[in-house]
C-alpha cells in the first residue's frame, strides 16, 4: 500500500513538474516567436522607408528624404542598407563627415556586401579620393557575390580618368567588356577615351561593332556623331544623328545633338 502511495505521489509530482517545464518552454517559444515577428516587421518597415527616402532624394526633396531615413534608422539601426542610404543623403547635403561615418557604419554591418563597397567607392571618387575609390571598386569586382563586376570595373575606369590616369582606365574598361561584351556603358567610356586621345578609327570601330551587335544607346549614338564629324564623314554622322532622333527623342543626348548643330 505504501509503495503504491509513494509511486502514485511520485507520478503526480512528476506530471506537475513536466507540465511546468512544458508551460515554460511554450512561453519561451511564444516570446521568441513574437520577438522574431516584431523584428521582421521593423526590418520591413525600415526597408520601405529606405525606398521612400531614396525616391524623395531622386526628386530633390531632401528634407522629406531625411525624415524617411531617420525613421528607418529608428526602426532598424543595424541595417547596412539604412546606413548606406543615409550616407548618400548626407553626401547630397555636402555633409561629408556624416556621409563618411554612415558609409563606414554600413561596411561594419555588412563588410562582405559588395553593394556597400561599391556605394562607398562612388562617394570616394566623387570627393577626389581616387586611390581609395579605385581600391574599393576593384574589391567589389573581385567579390564572387557581386552580380555585376563589369560595372565595378567600369566605375574604376571612370574614377581613374578623373584622376587623369587614362592608361589604367583603359585597362579597366577592357576588363569590363571582356566580362560582358554587351555592357554599353563600358563601350561608351572606352570609345570616349579613345576619342579624347584622337584615336578616331578604333573609337569608330568600337561604336559600330557594338551597335551592329547589341542595342544602341543614346550616349553611343551621340558620340558616334562626334567621331564621324571628326573624321569628316558627313553621311556617317547623319546616320547616327537620325537614329538618335528617332530612337531617343526628348533625351538630354538629343538636345545635345541639337546644340551641336546650332551652337549658342
Coordinates of C-alpha atoms in Angstrom, one line a residue:
X1 CA 0.0 0.0 0.0
X2 CA 2.7 2.5 1.0
X3 CA 4.7 1.6 -2.1
X4 CA 1.6 2.3 -4.2
X5 CA 1.1 5.6 -2.5
X6 CA 4.7 6.6 -2.9
X7 CA 4.6 5.7 -6.6
X8 CA 1.4 7.5 -7.1
X9 CA 2.7 10.5 -5.3
X10 CA 5.9 10.4 -7.4
X11 CA 4.0 10.1 -10.6
X12 CA 1.8 13.1 -9.7
X13 CA 4.7 15.3 -8.8
X14 CA 6.5 14.2 -12.0
X15 CA 3.4 15.2 -14.0
X16 CA 3.2 18.5 -12.3
X17 CA 6.9 19.1 -12.9
X18 CA 6.7 18.1 -16.5
X19 CA 3.7 20.3 -17.0
X20 CA 5.5 23.2 -15.5
X21 CA 8.5 22.7 -17.8
X22 CA 6.2 22.4 -20.8
X23 CA 4.5 25.6 -19.9
X24 CA 7.8 27.4 -19.5
X25 CA 9.0 26.1 -22.9
X26 CA 5.8 27.2 -24.6
X27 CA 6.1 30.6 -23.0
X28 CA 9.7 30.9 -24.2
X29 CA 8.8 29.7 -27.7
X30 CA 5.9 32.2 -27.9
X31 CA 8.0 35.0 -26.6
X32 CA 10.8 34.2 -29.1
X33 CA 8.3 33.9 -32.0
X34 CA 6.8 37.2 -31.1
X35 CA 10.2 38.9 -30.9
X36 CA 11.1 37.5 -34.3
X37 CA 7.8 38.8 -35.8
X38 CA 8.4 42.2 -34.3
X39 CA 12.0 42.3 -35.6
X40 CA 10.9 41.2 -39.1
X41 CA 8.1 43.8 -39.1
X42 CA 10.6 46.6 -38.1
X43 CA 13.0 45.4 -40.8
X44 CA 10.3 45.5 -43.5
X45 CA 9.1 49.0 -42.3
X46 CA 12.7 50.3 -42.4
X47 CA 13.2 48.9 -45.9
X48 CA 10.1 50.6 -47.1
X49 CA 11.2 53.9 -45.6
X50 CA 14.6 53.5 -47.3
X51 CA 12.8 53.1 -50.7
X52 CA 10.7 56.2 -50.0
X53 CA 13.8 58.1 -48.8
X54 CA 15.7 57.2 -52.0
X55 CA 12.7 58.2 -54.1
X56 CA 12.4 61.6 -52.4
X57 CA 16.1 62.0 -52.8
X58 CA 15.9 61.4 -56.6
X59 CA 13.2 64.0 -56.8
X60 CA 15.3 66.5 -54.9
X61 CA 13.1 66.5 -51.9
X62 CA 15.9 66.2 -49.4
X63 CA 14.0 67.1 -46.2
X64 CA 11.4 64.5 -46.9
X65 CA 14.1 62.0 -47.7
X66 CA 15.8 62.7 -44.4
X67 CA 12.5 62.3 -42.5
X68 CA 12.0 58.8 -44.0
X69 CA 15.6 57.7 -43.5
X70 CA 15.7 59.0 -39.9
X71 CA 12.6 56.9 -39.3
X72 CA 14.2 53.9 -41.0
X73 CA 17.2 54.2 -38.7
X74 CA 14.9 54.2 -35.6
X75 CA 13.2 51.1 -36.9
X76 CA 16.3 49.1 -37.9
X77 CA 19.5 50.7 -36.6
X78 CA 21.5 47.6 -37.6
X79 CA 20.6 47.7 -41.3
X80 CA 23.5 48.3 -43.6
X81 CA 21.0 49.5 -46.3
X82 CA 19.7 52.1 -44.0
X83 CA 23.2 53.5 -43.2
X84 CA 24.2 53.4 -46.9
X85 CA 21.1 55.3 -47.9
X86 CA 21.7 57.9 -45.1
X87 CA 25.3 58.2 -46.3
X88 CA 24.1 59.0 -49.8
X89 CA 21.8 61.7 -48.4
X90 CA 24.5 63.3 -46.3
X91 CA 26.7 63.3 -49.4
X92 CA 24.0 65.2 -51.3
X93 CA 23.7 67.6 -48.4
X94 CA 27.5 68.1 -48.6
X95 CA 27.9 66.9 -45.0
X96 CA 31.0 64.9 -45.8
X97 CA 31.9 63.8 -42.2
X98 CA 28.4 62.4 -41.6
X99 CA 28.4 60.7 -45.0
X100 CA 31.8 59.1 -44.3
X101 CA 30.6 58.0 -40.9
X102 CA 27.4 56.4 -42.3
X103 CA 29.3 54.6 -45.1
X104 CA 31.7 53.1 -42.6
X105 CA 28.8 52.0 -40.4
X106 CA 27.3 50.2 -43.4
X107 CA 30.6 48.5 -44.1
X108 CA 30.9 47.4 -40.4
X109 CA 27.5 45.9 -40.6
X110 CA 28.0 44.2 -43.9
X111 CA 31.7 44.0 -44.6
X112 CA 31.4 41.4 -47.4
X113 CA 28.4 43.0 -49.2
X114 CA 29.9 44.3 -52.5
X115 CA 27.0 46.8 -52.8
X116 CA 28.1 48.6 -49.7
X117 CA 31.7 48.6 -51.0
X118 CA 30.6 49.9 -54.4
X119 CA 28.5 52.7 -52.9
X120 CA 31.3 53.9 -50.7
X121 CA 33.7 53.8 -53.7
X122 CA 31.4 56.0 -55.7
X123 CA 31.4 58.5 -52.8
X124 CA 35.2 58.4 -52.5
X125 CA 35.8 59.0 -56.2
X126 CA 33.3 61.9 -56.3
X127 CA 35.2 63.5 -53.5
X128 CA 38.6 63.3 -55.0
X129 CA 39.8 60.2 -53.0
X130 CA 40.6 58.3 -56.2
X131 CA 43.1 55.8 -54.9
X132 CA 40.7 54.7 -52.1
X133 CA 37.8 54.6 -54.5
X134 CA 39.6 52.5 -57.2
X135 CA 40.7 50.1 -54.5
X136 CA 37.1 49.7 -53.3
X137 CA 35.8 49.2 -56.8
X138 CA 38.3 46.5 -57.5
X139 CA 37.4 44.9 -54.2
X140 CA 33.8 44.8 -55.3
X141 CA 34.7 43.5 -58.8
X142 CA 36.7 40.6 -57.3
X143 CA 34.0 39.6 -54.9
X144 CA 32.3 36.5 -56.3
X145 CA 29.0 37.6 -54.7
X146 CA 28.8 40.7 -56.7
X147 CA 26.5 40.1 -59.7
X148 CA 27.8 42.9 -61.9
X149 CA 31.7 43.1 -61.7
X150 CA 31.7 44.7 -65.2
X151 CA 30.0 47.8 -63.6
X152 CA 32.7 47.9 -60.8
X153 CA 35.5 47.7 -63.4
X154 CA 33.8 50.5 -65.4
X155 CA 33.4 52.6 -62.3
X156 CA 37.0 52.1 -61.5
X157 CA 37.9 53.3 -65.0
X158 CA 35.8 56.4 -64.7
X159 CA 37.4 57.2 -61.3
X160 CA 40.9 56.7 -62.9
X161 CA 40.0 59.1 -65.7
X162 CA 39.0 61.7 -63.2
X163 CA 42.5 61.3 -61.7
X164 CA 44.0 61.6 -65.2
X165 CA 45.2 58.1 -65.2
X166 CA 43.9 57.1 -68.6
X167 CA 46.1 54.1 -69.3
X168 CA 44.9 52.4 -66.2
X169 CA 41.3 53.4 -67.0
X170 CA 41.6 51.8 -70.5
X171 CA 42.6 48.5 -68.9
X172 CA 39.5 48.5 -66.6
X173 CA 37.1 49.4 -69.5
X174 CA 38.5 46.5 -71.5
X175 CA 38.2 44.2 -68.4
X176 CA 34.5 45.1 -68.2
X177 CA 33.9 44.4 -71.9
X178 CA 35.7 41.0 -71.6
X179 CA 33.4 40.0 -68.8
X180 CA 30.3 41.4 -70.6
X181 CA 30.7 42.4 -74.3
X182 CA 27.2 44.0 -74.4
X183 CA 27.8 46.3 -71.5
X184 CA 27.1 49.6 -73.2
X185 CA 28.5 51.9 -70.6
X186 CA 31.9 50.3 -70.8
X187 CA 32.0 50.6 -74.6
X188 CA 30.9 54.2 -74.4
X189 CA 33.6 55.0 -71.8
X190 CA 36.3 53.3 -73.8
X191 CA 35.3 54.9 -77.1
X192 CA 35.1 58.3 -75.4
X193 CA 38.6 57.9 -74.0
X194 CA 39.8 56.9 -77.5
X195 CA 38.1 59.9 -79.0
X196 CA 39.7 62.3 -76.4
X197 CA 43.1 60.9 -77.4
X198 CA 42.5 61.4 -81.1
X199 CA 42.1 57.6 -81.7
X200 CA 39.3 58.1 -84.1
X201 CA 39.5 54.8 -86.0
X202 CA 39.4 52.5 -83.0
X203 CA 36.7 54.6 -81.4
X204 CA 34.5 54.4 -84.5
X205 CA 35.2 50.7 -84.9
X206 CA 34.1 50.0 -81.3
X207 CA 30.9 52.1 -81.7
X208 CA 29.9 50.5 -85.0
X209 CA 30.8 47.0 -83.7
X210 CA 28.7 47.4 -80.6
X211 CA 25.7 49.0 -82.4
X212 CA 25.9 46.3 -85.1
X213 CA 25.6 43.5 -82.5
X214 CA 23.7 45.0 -79.5
X215 CA 21.2 47.7 -78.7
X216 CA 22.4 51.2 -79.3
X217 CA 22.3 53.7 -76.5
X218 CA 21.8 57.5 -76.8
X219 CA 25.3 58.1 -75.4
X220 CA 26.9 55.9 -78.0
X221 CA 24.9 57.4 -80.8
X222 CA 25.8 61.0 -79.8
X223 CA 29.5 60.0 -79.5
X224 CA 29.2 58.4 -82.9
X225 CA 28.1 61.7 -84.4
X226 CA 31.1 63.5 -82.8
X227 CA 33.6 60.8 -84.0
X228 CA 32.2 60.7 -87.6
X229 CA 32.3 64.5 -87.8
X230 CA 35.9 64.5 -86.6
X231 CA 36.6 62.0 -89.4
X232 CA 34.8 64.3 -91.9
X233 CA 32.3 61.6 -92.6
X234 CA 29.2 63.6 -93.1
X235 CA 26.9 60.7 -94.1
X236 CA 28.0 58.6 -91.2
X237 CA 27.3 61.4 -88.8
X238 CA 23.9 61.9 -90.3
X239 CA 23.1 58.2 -89.8
X240 CA 24.0 58.3 -86.1
X241 CA 22.0 61.6 -85.7
X242 CA 18.9 60.2 -87.4
X243 CA 18.9 57.1 -85.2
X244 CA 19.4 59.2 -82.1
X245 CA 16.5 61.5 -83.0
X246 CA 14.2 58.6 -83.9
X247 CA 15.0 56.2 -81.0
X248 CA 15.7 58.7 -78.2
X249 CA 13.6 61.8 -78.8
X250 CA 13.4 64.3 -76.0
X251 CA 16.5 63.0 -74.2
X252 CA 19.5 65.0 -73.0
X253 CA 21.5 63.5 -75.8
X254 CA 19.0 64.6 -78.4
X255 CA 19.1 68.1 -77.0
X256 CA 23.0 68.0 -77.0
X257 CA 22.8 66.9 -80.7
X258 CA 20.7 70.0 -81.4
X259 CA 23.3 72.2 -79.7
X260 CA 26.0 70.6 -81.9
X261 CA 24.0 71.6 -85.0
X262 CA 23.1 75.0 -83.6
X263 CA 25.8 76.1 -81.1
X264 CA 24.9 79.1 -79.0

